[in-house]
Amino acid sequence: MDANEAQRFTFVIITSLILGVILIYFIVSLIQHQRRNIRLNQEKVEAEILALENERKRIAADLHDELGPTLSGVKLILSSLKPSTEEDDKKLNKVSAHIDTMINLIRQISNNLMPKIIEKREIDQVLESLINEANTYYNLKIEYKFDEDIKLSPDQKLHLYRIFQEILHNTIKHSEADLLRVEMIKNNQTVILHTVDNGKGFDLNGIEKHKKGGLGLKNLQSRTELLKGKIDISSKPGKGTMMDIVIPI
Amino acid sequence: MANSVRPNINIVIADDHEIFRDGIKQVFESDPNITILDMAANGMELIKMVNKHQPHIVLSDIKMPVLDGIEACKKIVESQPDTQVIGLSMFDDETSIVDMLEAGARGYLIKNADKSEIIEAIYTVYDGDPYYCKHSSFTLAKMISSSRFNPDKKKKKVEFTDREKEVITLICKQYTNKEIAEELFISPRTVEGHRQKIQEKIEVKNSIGIVIYAIKNQLYIPE
């Protein structure tokens, strides 16, 4: 090997080293960029959920705390009227009854937006209230078993409530199941919400491609991520659906 | 009750909604025995007014800006022990009602209560008895009975007949008069008679009062 050839060889080595470094740098930053995008996207979804919940809370409070007392005041003023005929008296009673209906509607709407029970009770009673409601209105038998003494923060309760609400909704609307089993288990560092139905199941891959159908599942995932938890869904056509939501406490 | 001769009952009202204060004012204008001395828009104003006027009764909203009804009630009980407080709340705010009673209130009303009920509450509390709103749920009754609120402590022991005890237990299990009648093989009218008698004995106005009394005095132990 003469000097010239050696020089060329060194040149090639150095050039390919430089190219290699550039290429590696390029790949690494591409991966980093992608990861950042995923993270930002996730943060965006989380921020959206939090904004949504805050707005719901505000509307519920305005309805309940402002409109409610106002209607009660109107009712009291009406009740102080002294109608001169029997007919007027009847009308007055009717209007009063309508105001009562409005007050009850306001309570229902505000409770749907932000259930009061979440603030006041522990998670087992909160989920139980949803189960009782579903048991009364739908043709779905729900069996449940909850560990005692599960204590979650108000935010954790709210998100787990919404997660379970979504699962119930999916089971009732899409699964054709007549039985849903629910378990809530507490370990040292985690709470597991486990649900199984005996419905028709679905193709997980198919639903992720399907834009609108996957929205409920995306919602479940985002809520679980908000709780720093993990969700595991297994389902096959004809085999029912099983979900495990594991959240750290 | 309204027919008997009564001294004038002086009251102060507190609520942050003008229209509600206005409504309450209209209600009391029809009763010559009740005089509204002043109206406050929050707990701070209420305390000042109570110290100034020393009313018999305060009708106070629970949720108010600046200082809420619960804190105001504690202060009033401390500085004006002769003034009795009645809490006012929206129908589903059960925990607030319990907090208000624990703070020293002698009764509570739900905001969509009728005119007659509001007046009855004033007279009942003025006479020294606790007042439980007719609209209360059984959950609330159970919450109140297991709270620190104890209106019965000064009362002498009441004796019940065996039949009355049976009726009390069934009332606590949320049976209606008709259901109690079927269960005990008596007529619904007789059940109503027993119910009235029980209410007279323990000086309460409705089933909620019976439930609270029964649980407090261990005549009924909820599951």
GROMACS .gro file of C-alpha atoms in nm:
model
  472
    1MET     CA    1   0.000   0.000   0.000
    2ASP     CA    2   0.166   0.326  -0.104
    3ALA     CA    3   0.127   0.657   0.075
    4ASN     CA    4  -0.134   0.778  -0.169
    5GLU     CA    5  -0.355   0.479  -0.120
    6ALA     CA    6  -0.318   0.501   0.258
    7GLN     CA    7  -0.425   0.862   0.246
    8ARG     CA    8  -0.732   0.776   0.041
    9PHE     CA    9  -0.819   0.499   0.284
   10THR     CA   10  -0.799   0.732   0.581
   11PHE     CA   11  -1.011   0.983   0.394
   12VAL     CA   12  -1.280   0.722   0.326
   13ILE     CA   13  -1.279   0.607   0.688
   14ILE     CA   14  -1.307   0.962   0.823
   15THR     CA   15  -1.578   1.053   0.575
   16SER     CA   16  -1.786   0.747   0.654
   17LEU     CA   17  -1.738   0.809   1.026
   18ILE     CA   18  -1.865   1.163   0.987
   19LEU     CA   19  -2.153   1.045   0.772
   20GLY     CA   20  -2.230   0.775   1.030
   21VAL     CA   21  -2.234   1.027   1.313
   22ILE     CA   22  -2.462   1.256   1.116
   23LEU     CA   23  -2.692   0.967   1.033
   24ILE     CA   24  -2.708   0.851   1.396
   25TYR     CA   25  -2.769   1.207   1.511
   26PHE     CA   26  -3.045   1.236   1.253
   27ILE     CA   27  -3.215   0.912   1.361
   28VAL     CA   28  -3.187   0.993   1.730
   29SER     CA   29  -3.337   1.338   1.690
   30LEU     CA   30  -3.613   1.193   1.471
   31ILE     CA   31  -3.703   0.948   1.748
   32GLN     CA   32  -3.685   1.223   2.009
   33HIS     CA   33  -3.903   1.444   1.797
   34GLN     CA   34  -4.159   1.168   1.757
   35ARG     CA   35  -4.158   1.098   2.132
   36ARG     CA   36  -4.204   1.464   2.208
   37ASN     CA   37  -4.494   1.480   1.965
   38ILE     CA   38  -4.663   1.185   2.133
   39ARG     CA   39  -4.607   1.341   2.474
   40LEU     CA   40  -4.737   1.681   2.363
   41ASN     CA   41  -5.037   1.519   2.204
   42GLN     CA   42  -5.108   1.328   2.523
   43GLU     CA   43  -5.069   1.645   2.729
   44LYS     CA   44  -5.309   1.818   2.493
   45VAL     CA   45  -5.570   1.545   2.538
   46GLU     CA   46  -5.522   1.556   2.915
   47ALA     CA   47  -5.558   1.935   2.918
   48GLU     CA   48  -5.874   1.902   2.712
   49ILE     CA   49  -6.023   1.651   2.953
   50LEU     CA   50  -5.937   1.869   3.253
   51ALA     CA   51  -6.082   2.178   3.085
   52LEU     CA   52  -6.396   1.982   3.003
   53GLU     CA   53  -6.436   1.867   3.363
   54ASN     CA   54  -6.379   2.218   3.500
   55GLU     CA   55  -6.635   2.359   3.264
   56ARG     CA   56  -6.885   2.089   3.360
   57LYS     CA   57  -6.825   2.167   3.727
   58ARG     CA   58  -6.879   2.539   3.668
   59ILE     CA   59  -7.201   2.493   3.472
   60ALA     CA   60  -7.335   2.244   3.728
   61ALA     CA   61  -7.257   2.484   4.015
   62ASP     CA   62  -7.414   2.781   3.834
   63LEU     CA   63  -7.731   2.587   3.765
   64HIS     CA   64  -7.753   2.446   4.114
   65ASP     CA   65  -7.643   2.745   4.319
   66GLU     CA   66  -7.780   3.033   4.114
   67LEU     CA   67  -8.080   2.920   3.915
   68GLY     CA   68  -8.214   2.689   4.190
   69PRO     CA   69  -8.250   2.955   4.464
   70THR     CA   70  -8.385   3.205   4.212
   71LEU     CA   71  -8.667   2.970   4.118
   72SER     CA   72  -8.733   2.895   4.486
   73GLY     CA   73  -8.763   3.270   4.545
   74VAL     CA   74  -9.009   3.306   4.258
   75LYS     CA   75  -9.214   3.020   4.404
   76LEU     CA   76  -9.226   3.187   4.746
   77ILE     CA   77  -9.335   3.518   4.601
   78LEU     CA   78  -9.611   3.340   4.407
   79SER     CA   79  -9.725   3.158   4.719
   80SER     CA   80  -9.778   3.489   4.897
   81LEU     CA   81 -10.038   3.596   4.641
   82LYS     CA   82 -10.397   3.582   4.755
   83PRO     CA   83 -10.605   3.472   4.456
   84SER     CA   84 -10.960   3.608   4.453
   85THR     CA   85 -11.122   3.321   4.263
   86GLU     CA   86 -11.099   2.944   4.290
   87GLU     CA   87 -10.985   2.931   3.930
   88ASP     CA   88 -10.693   3.165   4.001
   89ASP     CA   89 -10.603   2.954   4.300
   90LYS     CA   90 -10.588   2.645   4.080
   91LYS     CA   91 -10.372   2.827   3.826
   92LEU     CA   92 -10.139   2.942   4.099
   93ASN     CA   93 -10.100   2.586   4.229
   94LYS     CA   94 -10.027   2.468   3.877
   95VAL     CA   95  -9.756   2.728   3.824
   96SER     CA   96  -9.609   2.637   4.159
   97ALA     CA   97  -9.599   2.270   4.061
   98HIS     CA   98  -9.429   2.363   3.733
   99ILE     CA   99  -9.163   2.554   3.922
  100ASP     CA  100  -9.103   2.245   4.138
  101THR     CA  101  -9.058   2.043   3.819
  102MET     CA  102  -8.805   2.298   3.691
  103ILE     CA  103  -8.614   2.286   4.018
  104ASN     CA  104  -8.599   1.908   3.995
  105LEU     CA  105  -8.484   1.925   3.633
  106ILE     CA  106  -8.207   2.163   3.728
  107ARG     CA  107  -8.097   1.923   3.997
  108GLN     CA  108  -8.094   1.632   3.751
  109ILE     CA  109  -7.903   1.827   3.486
  110SER     CA  110  -7.646   1.955   3.731
  111ASN     CA  111  -7.608   1.610   3.878
  112ASN     CA  112  -7.552   1.456   3.535
  113LEU     CA  113  -7.286   1.715   3.460
  114MET     CA  114  -7.104   1.669   3.789
  115PRO     CA  115  -7.245   1.409   4.029
  116LYS     CA  116  -7.246   1.541   4.384
  117ILE     CA  117  -7.181   1.195   4.519
  118ILE     CA  118  -6.820   1.210   4.391
  119GLU     CA  119  -6.734   1.483   4.643
  120LYS     CA  120  -6.914   1.318   4.928
  121ARG     CA  121  -6.857   0.944   4.917
  122GLU     CA  122  -6.581   0.693   4.863
  123ILE     CA  123  -6.531   0.530   4.524
  124ASP     CA  124  -6.720   0.207   4.607
  125GLN     CA  125  -7.040   0.399   4.680
  126VAL     CA  126  -6.985   0.625   4.381
  127LEU     CA  127  -6.963   0.327   4.143
  128GLU     CA  128  -7.249   0.155   4.324
  129SER     CA  129  -7.474   0.451   4.248
  130LEU     CA  130  -7.400   0.408   3.876
  131ILE     CA  131  -7.467   0.035   3.900
  132ASN     CA  132  -7.798   0.088   4.079
  133GLU     CA  133  -7.903   0.337   3.818
  134ALA     CA  134  -7.814   0.102   3.531
  135ASN     CA  135  -7.985  -0.191   3.705
  136THR     CA  136  -8.307   0.008   3.721
  137TYR     CA  137  -8.313   0.136   3.366
  138TYR     CA  138  -8.149  -0.130   3.152
  139ASN     CA  139  -8.182  -0.496   3.083
  140LEU     CA  140  -7.834  -0.578   3.206
  141LYS     CA  141  -7.753  -0.771   3.520
  142ILE     CA  142  -7.452  -0.629   3.698
  143GLU     CA  143  -7.272  -0.831   3.962
  144TYR     CA  144  -7.009  -0.648   4.159
  145LYS     CA  145  -6.757  -0.701   4.434
  146PHE     CA  146  -6.550  -0.416   4.574
  147ASP     CA  147  -6.269  -0.435   4.826
  148GLU     CA  148  -6.334  -0.233   5.137
  149ASP     CA  149  -6.150   0.085   5.235
  150ILE     CA  150  -6.049   0.199   4.890
  151LYS     CA  151  -5.970   0.566   4.931
  152LEU     CA  152  -5.899   0.782   4.626
  153SER     CA  153  -5.847   1.154   4.575
  154PRO     CA  154  -6.140   1.356   4.432
  155ASP     CA  155  -5.971   1.369   4.090
  156GLN     CA  156  -5.901   0.998   4.089
  157LYS     CA  157  -6.262   0.932   4.187
  158LEU     CA  158  -6.391   1.156   3.909
  159HIS     CA  159  -6.179   0.991   3.637
  160LEU     CA  160  -6.251   0.638   3.755
  161TYR     CA  161  -6.620   0.729   3.765
  162ARG     CA  162  -6.605   0.851   3.405
  163ILE     CA  163  -6.408   0.541   3.302
  164PHE     CA  164  -6.668   0.312   3.454
  165GLN     CA  165  -6.948   0.521   3.305
  166GLU     CA  166  -6.790   0.474   2.961
  167ILE     CA  167  -6.755   0.097   3.014
  168LEU     CA  168  -7.118   0.074   3.125
  169HIS     CA  169  -7.227   0.283   2.829
  170ASN     CA  170  -7.035   0.063   2.584
  171THR     CA  171  -7.169  -0.255   2.742
  172ILE     CA  172  -7.528  -0.132   2.727
  173LYS     CA  173  -7.509   0.026   2.381
  174HIS     CA  174  -7.289  -0.211   2.183
  175SER     CA  175  -7.217  -0.543   2.353
  176GLU     CA  176  -7.562  -0.709   2.362
  177ALA     CA  177  -7.447  -0.862   2.692
  178ASP     CA  178  -7.697  -0.949   2.965
  179LEU     CA  179  -7.436  -0.986   3.238
  180LEU     CA  180  -7.153  -0.759   3.347
  181ARG     CA  181  -6.920  -0.856   3.630
  182VAL     CA  182  -6.729  -0.579   3.803
  183GLU     CA  183  -6.453  -0.609   4.057
  184MET     CA  184  -6.245  -0.347   4.229
  185ILE     CA  185  -5.937  -0.477   4.400
  186LYS     CA  186  -5.693  -0.289   4.619
  187ASN     CA  187  -5.328  -0.390   4.644
  188ASN     CA  188  -5.042  -0.216   4.818
  189GLN     CA  189  -4.982   0.041   4.550
  190THR     CA  190  -5.260  -0.005   4.300
  191VAL     CA  191  -5.634  -0.020   4.252
  192ILE     CA  192  -5.759  -0.251   3.979
  193LEU     CA  193  -6.095  -0.211   3.814
  194HIS     CA  194  -6.180  -0.534   3.638
  195THR     CA  195  -6.488  -0.581   3.418
  196VAL     CA  196  -6.608  -0.875   3.208
  197ASP     CA  197  -6.923  -0.902   2.999
  198ASN     CA  198  -7.081  -1.194   2.815
  199GLY     CA  199  -7.161  -0.991   2.504
  200LYS     CA  200  -7.070  -1.024   2.139
  201GLY     CA  201  -6.723  -0.875   2.174
  202PHE     CA  202  -6.543  -0.687   1.898
  203ASP     CA  203  -6.231  -0.686   1.688
  204LEU     CA  204  -5.982  -0.462   1.864
  205ASN     CA  205  -5.774  -0.393   1.550
  206GLY     CA  206  -6.083  -0.316   1.348
  207ILE     CA  207  -6.217  -0.066   1.594
  208GLU     CA  208  -5.893   0.127   1.616
  209LYS     CA  209  -5.904   0.188   1.243
  210HIS     CA  210  -6.267   0.288   1.261
  211LYS     CA  211  -6.251   0.655   1.347
  212LYS     CA  212  -6.574   0.716   1.533
  213GLY     CA  213  -6.610   0.376   1.698
  214GLY     CA  214  -6.271   0.413   1.862
  215LEU     CA  215  -6.356   0.739   2.033
  216GLY     CA  216  -6.496   0.574   2.345
  217LEU     CA  217  -6.189   0.354   2.376
  218LYS     CA  218  -5.956   0.652   2.321
  219ASN     CA  219  -6.142   0.828   2.598
  220LEU     CA  220  -6.085   0.530   2.826
  221GLN     CA  221  -5.715   0.533   2.740
  222SER     CA  222  -5.674   0.907   2.795
  223ARG     CA  223  -5.852   0.894   3.130
  224THR     CA  224  -5.637   0.603   3.238
  225GLU     CA  225  -5.323   0.790   3.133
  226LEU     CA  226  -5.443   1.090   3.333
  227LEU     CA  227  -5.446   0.859   3.634
  228LYS     CA  228  -5.093   0.739   3.540
  229GLY     CA  229  -5.246   0.397   3.503
  230LYS     CA  230  -5.256   0.117   3.249
  231ILE     CA  231  -5.550  -0.022   3.060
  232ASP     CA  232  -5.572  -0.369   2.918
  233ILE     CA  233  -5.861  -0.455   2.689
  234SER     CA  234  -5.916  -0.800   2.552
  235SER     CA  235  -6.202  -0.887   2.325
  236LYS     CA  236  -6.277  -1.110   2.029
  237PRO     CA  237  -6.592  -1.133   1.821
  238GLY     CA  238  -6.827  -1.371   2.002
  239LYS     CA  239  -6.613  -1.391   2.316
  240GLY     CA  240  -6.724  -1.095   2.528
  241THR     CA  241  -6.505  -0.813   2.649
  242MET     CA  242  -6.271  -0.791   2.944
  243MET     CA  243  -6.109  -0.477   3.075
  244ASP     CA  244  -5.848  -0.419   3.340
  245ILE     CA  245  -5.772  -0.070   3.455
  246VAL     CA  246  -5.479  -0.051   3.693
  247ILE     CA  247  -5.410   0.279   3.863
  248PRO     CA  248  -5.138   0.363   4.114
  249ILE     CA  249  -5.245   0.507   4.449
  250MET     CA  250 -10.132   2.623   6.659
  251ALA     CA  251 -10.157   2.949   6.468
  252ASN     CA  252 -10.479   3.030   6.652
  253SER     CA  253 -10.327   3.041   6.999
  254VAL     CA  254 -10.203   3.373   7.130
  255ARG     CA  255  -9.836   3.413   7.057
  256PRO     CA  256  -9.583   3.674   7.136
  257ASN     CA  257  -9.414   3.836   6.843
  258ILE     CA  258  -9.135   3.625   6.694
  259ASN     CA  259  -8.846   3.834   6.567
  260ILE     CA  260  -8.632   3.691   6.291
  261VAL     CA  261  -8.329   3.775   6.082
  262ILE     CA  262  -8.281   3.622   5.737
  263ALA     CA  263  -7.956   3.551   5.551
  264ASP     CA  264  -7.931   3.451   5.186
  265ASP     CA  265  -7.708   3.573   4.907
  266HIS     CA  266  -7.990   3.575   4.650
  267GLU     CA  267  -8.200   3.888   4.662
  268ILE     CA  268  -8.495   3.721   4.496
  269PHE     CA  269  -8.498   3.448   4.759
  270ARG     CA  270  -8.484   3.702   5.044
  271ASP     CA  271  -8.767   3.882   4.872
  272GLY     CA  272  -8.970   3.560   4.854
  273ILE     CA  273  -8.918   3.484   5.223
  274LYS     CA  274  -9.017   3.839   5.310
  275GLN     CA  275  -9.345   3.800   5.122
  276VAL     CA  276  -9.414   3.473   5.306
  277PHE     CA  277  -9.379   3.629   5.651
  278GLU     CA  278  -9.580   3.935   5.564
  279SER     CA  279  -9.891   3.716   5.580
  280ASP     CA  280  -9.819   3.616   5.941
  281PRO     CA  281  -9.878   3.894   6.197
  282ASN     CA  282  -9.678   3.708   6.466
  283ILE     CA  283  -9.355   3.706   6.271
  284THR     CA  284  -9.147   4.021   6.219
  285ILE     CA  285  -8.841   4.041   6.000
  286LEU     CA  286  -8.589   4.266   6.170
  287ASP     CA  287  -8.318   4.256   5.907
  288MET     CA  288  -8.185   4.069   5.605
  289ALA     CA  289  -7.822   3.976   5.540
  290ALA     CA  290  -7.652   3.876   5.214
  291ASN     CA  291  -7.371   3.679   5.378
  292GLY     CA  292  -7.259   3.525   5.708
  293MET     CA  293  -7.051   3.825   5.816
  294GLU     CA  294  -7.345   4.064   5.782
  295LEU     CA  295  -7.565   3.809   5.958
  296ILE     CA  296  -7.344   3.793   6.268
  297LYS     CA  297  -7.342   4.173   6.296
  298MET     CA  298  -7.720   4.188   6.261
  299VAL     CA  299  -7.776   3.913   6.518
  300ASN     CA  300  -7.554   4.088   6.771
  301LYS     CA  301  -7.740   4.413   6.708
  302HIS     CA  302  -8.099   4.283   6.714
  303GLN     CA  303  -8.078   3.963   6.922
  304PRO     CA  304  -8.361   3.797   6.728
  305HIS     CA  305  -8.548   3.485   6.842
  306ILE     CA  306  -8.485   3.301   6.518
  307VAL     CA  307  -8.231   3.319   6.236
  308LEU     CA  308  -8.318   3.166   5.900
  309SER     CA  309  -7.986   3.125   5.725
  310ASP     CA  310  -7.873   2.989   5.389
  311ILE     CA  311  -7.582   2.747   5.423
  312LYS     CA  312  -7.385   2.834   5.110
  313MET     CA  313  -7.299   3.203   5.114
  314PRO     CA  314  -7.004   3.419   5.008
  315VAL     CA  315  -6.761   3.585   5.255
  316LEU     CA  316  -6.867   3.361   5.547
  317ASP     CA  317  -7.091   3.059   5.504
  318GLY     CA  318  -7.393   2.967   5.713
  319ILE     CA  319  -7.209   2.693   5.905
  320GLU     CA  320  -6.937   2.925   6.037
  321ALA     CA  321  -7.190   3.201   6.104
  322CYS     CA  322  -7.407   2.954   6.296
  323LYS     CA  323  -7.114   2.851   6.520
  324LYS     CA  324  -7.043   3.215   6.602
  325ILE     CA  325  -7.410   3.292   6.674
  326VAL     CA  326  -7.450   2.991   6.904
  327GLU     CA  327  -7.145   3.117   7.094
  328SER     CA  328  -7.231   3.485   7.123
  329GLN     CA  329  -7.614   3.476   7.126
  330PRO     CA  330  -7.717   3.140   7.274
  331ASP     CA  331  -8.083   3.248   7.296
  332THR     CA  332  -8.107   3.293   6.922
  333GLN     CA  333  -8.211   2.972   6.743
  334VAL     CA  334  -8.079   2.902   6.395
  335ILE     CA  335  -8.264   2.726   6.112
  336GLY     CA  336  -8.051   2.623   5.812
  337LEU     CA  337  -8.166   2.664   5.454
  338SER     CA  338  -8.027   2.456   5.172
  339MET     CA  339  -8.087   2.324   4.825
  340PHE     CA  340  -8.259   1.986   4.841
  341ASP     CA  341  -7.966   1.757   4.770
  342ASP     CA  342  -7.699   1.912   4.986
  343GLU     CA  343  -7.715   1.652   5.260
  344THR     CA  344  -7.366   1.689   5.401
  345SER     CA  345  -7.410   2.065   5.441
  346ILE     CA  346  -7.730   2.010   5.637
  347VAL     CA  347  -7.555   1.772   5.875
  348ASP     CA  348  -7.268   2.022   5.914
  349MET     CA  349  -7.518   2.298   5.989
  350LEU     CA  350  -7.692   2.091   6.258
  351GLU     CA  351  -7.357   1.999   6.412
  352ALA     CA  352  -7.269   2.370   6.415
  353GLY     CA  353  -7.569   2.423   6.643
  354ALA     CA  354  -7.869   2.482   6.417
  355ARG     CA  355  -8.199   2.358   6.562
  356GLY     CA  356  -8.364   2.276   6.233
  357TYR     CA  357  -8.334   2.295   5.859
  358LEU     CA  358  -8.550   2.369   5.558
  359ILE     CA  359  -8.511   2.275   5.196
  360LYS     CA  360  -8.534   2.581   4.974
  361ASN     CA  361  -8.832   2.464   4.776
  362ALA     CA  362  -9.036   2.406   5.091
  363ASP     CA  363  -9.389   2.545   5.094
  364LYS     CA  364  -9.492   2.864   5.266
  365SER     CA  365  -9.681   2.674   5.537
  366GLU     CA  366  -9.380   2.457   5.608
  367ILE     CA  367  -9.150   2.756   5.649
  368ILE     CA  368  -9.390   2.912   5.900
  369GLU     CA  369  -9.429   2.581   6.082
  370ALA     CA  370  -9.050   2.553   6.111
  371ILE     CA  371  -9.029   2.896   6.273
  372TYR     CA  372  -9.298   2.811   6.532
  373THR     CA  373  -9.154   2.466   6.606
  374VAL     CA  374  -8.803   2.593   6.671
  375TYR     CA  375  -8.939   2.892   6.864
  376ASP     CA  376  -9.114   2.639   7.094
  377GLY     CA  377  -8.779   2.471   7.157
  378ASP     CA  378  -8.822   2.163   6.938
  379PRO     CA  379  -8.598   2.058   6.650
  380TYR     CA  380  -8.746   2.093   6.304
  381TYR     CA  381  -8.682   1.843   6.025
  382CYS     CA  382  -8.796   1.937   5.678
  383LYS     CA  383  -9.066   1.716   5.524
  384HIS     CA  384  -8.871   1.683   5.198
  385SER     CA  385  -8.577   1.507   5.364
  386SER     CA  386  -8.457   1.176   5.230
  387PHE     CA  387  -8.402   0.869   5.444
  388THR     CA  388  -8.031   0.887   5.368
  389LEU     CA  389  -8.031   1.230   5.526
  390ALA     CA  390  -8.224   1.105   5.828
  391LYS     CA  391  -7.965   0.832   5.879
  392MET     CA  392  -7.680   1.079   5.836
  393ILE     CA  393  -7.833   1.318   6.091
  394SER     CA  394  -7.899   1.044   6.342
  395SER     CA  395  -7.540   0.925   6.330
  396SER     CA  396  -7.406   1.282   6.352
  397ARG     CA  397  -7.315   1.473   6.667
  398PHE     CA  398  -7.646   1.660   6.643
  399ASN     CA  399  -7.841   1.572   6.955
  400PRO     CA  400  -8.166   1.758   7.008
  401ASP     CA  401  -8.320   1.503   7.248
  402LYS     CA  402  -8.078   1.522   7.535
  403LYS     CA  403  -8.295   1.741   7.759
  404LYS     CA  404  -8.609   1.536   7.706
  405LYS     CA  405  -8.734   1.284   7.956
  406LYS     CA  406  -8.747   0.918   7.861
  407VAL     CA  407  -9.046   0.827   7.646
  408GLU     CA  408  -9.221   0.492   7.684
  409PHE     CA  409  -9.366   0.320   7.378
  410THR     CA  410  -9.620   0.037   7.356
  411ASP     CA  411  -9.510  -0.281   7.176
  412ARG     CA  412  -9.731  -0.192   6.880
  413GLU     CA  413  -9.577   0.156   6.861
  414LYS     CA  414  -9.230   0.001   6.863
  415GLU     CA  415  -9.328  -0.223   6.571
  416VAL     CA  416  -9.462   0.078   6.380
  417ILE     CA  417  -9.141   0.274   6.449
  418THR     CA  418  -8.925  -0.010   6.316
  419LEU     CA  419  -9.132  -0.032   5.997
  420ILE     CA  420  -9.125   0.346   5.947
  421CYS     CA  421  -8.745   0.326   5.973
  422LYS     CA  422  -8.753   0.057   5.704
  423GLN     CA  423  -8.933   0.308   5.480
  424TYR     CA  424  -9.266   0.124   5.479
  425THR     CA  425  -9.571   0.330   5.382
  426ASN     CA  426  -9.881   0.340   5.603
  427LYS     CA  427 -10.047   0.088   5.371
  428GLU     CA  428  -9.751  -0.150   5.386
  429ILE     CA  429  -9.731  -0.123   5.765
  430ALA     CA  430 -10.104  -0.196   5.782
  431GLU     CA  431 -10.059  -0.513   5.574
  432GLU     CA  432  -9.760  -0.626   5.776
  433LEU     CA  433  -9.931  -0.580   6.114
  434PHE     CA  434 -10.286  -0.681   6.006
  435ILE     CA  435 -10.437  -0.349   6.109
  436SER     CA  436 -10.605  -0.075   5.905
  437PRO     CA  437 -10.402   0.210   5.749
  438ARG     CA  438 -10.612   0.449   5.956
  439THR     CA  439 -10.495   0.280   6.276
  440VAL     CA  440 -10.135   0.302   6.152
  441GLU     CA  441 -10.181   0.676   6.098
  442GLY     CA  442 -10.318   0.695   6.452
  443HIS     CA  443 -10.007   0.525   6.592
  444ARG     CA  444  -9.785   0.747   6.382
  445GLN     CA  445  -9.952   1.061   6.519
  446LYS     CA  446  -9.923   0.933   6.874
  447ILE     CA  447  -9.552   0.857   6.829
  448GLN     CA  448  -9.492   1.202   6.681
  449GLU     CA  449  -9.669   1.364   6.975
  450LYS     CA  450  -9.473   1.161   7.229
  451ILE     CA  451  -9.134   1.257   7.089
  452GLU     CA  452  -9.247   1.602   6.975
  453VAL     CA  453  -9.159   1.577   6.608
  454LYS     CA  454  -9.364   1.671   6.302
  455ASN     CA  455  -9.293   1.394   6.052
  456SER     CA  456  -9.146   1.052   5.973
  457ILE     CA  457  -8.798   1.194   5.935
  458GLY     CA  458  -8.817   1.308   6.297
  459ILE     CA  459  -8.924   0.957   6.400
  460VAL     CA  460  -8.636   0.794   6.211
  461ILE     CA  461  -8.379   1.031   6.363
  462TYR     CA  462  -8.518   0.976   6.712
  463ALA     CA  463  -8.533   0.597   6.667
  464ILE     CA  464  -8.173   0.565   6.553
  465LYS     CA  465  -8.040   0.809   6.814
  466ASN     CA  466  -8.219   0.619   7.090
  467GLN     CA  467  -8.134   0.277   6.947
  468LEU     CA  468  -8.494   0.175   6.887
  469TYR     CA  469  -8.380   0.090   6.538
  470ILE     CA  470  -8.036  -0.014   6.419
  471PRO     CA  471  -7.981   0.051   6.048
  472GLU     CA  472  -7.810  -0.223   5.846
   0.00000   0.00000   0.00000
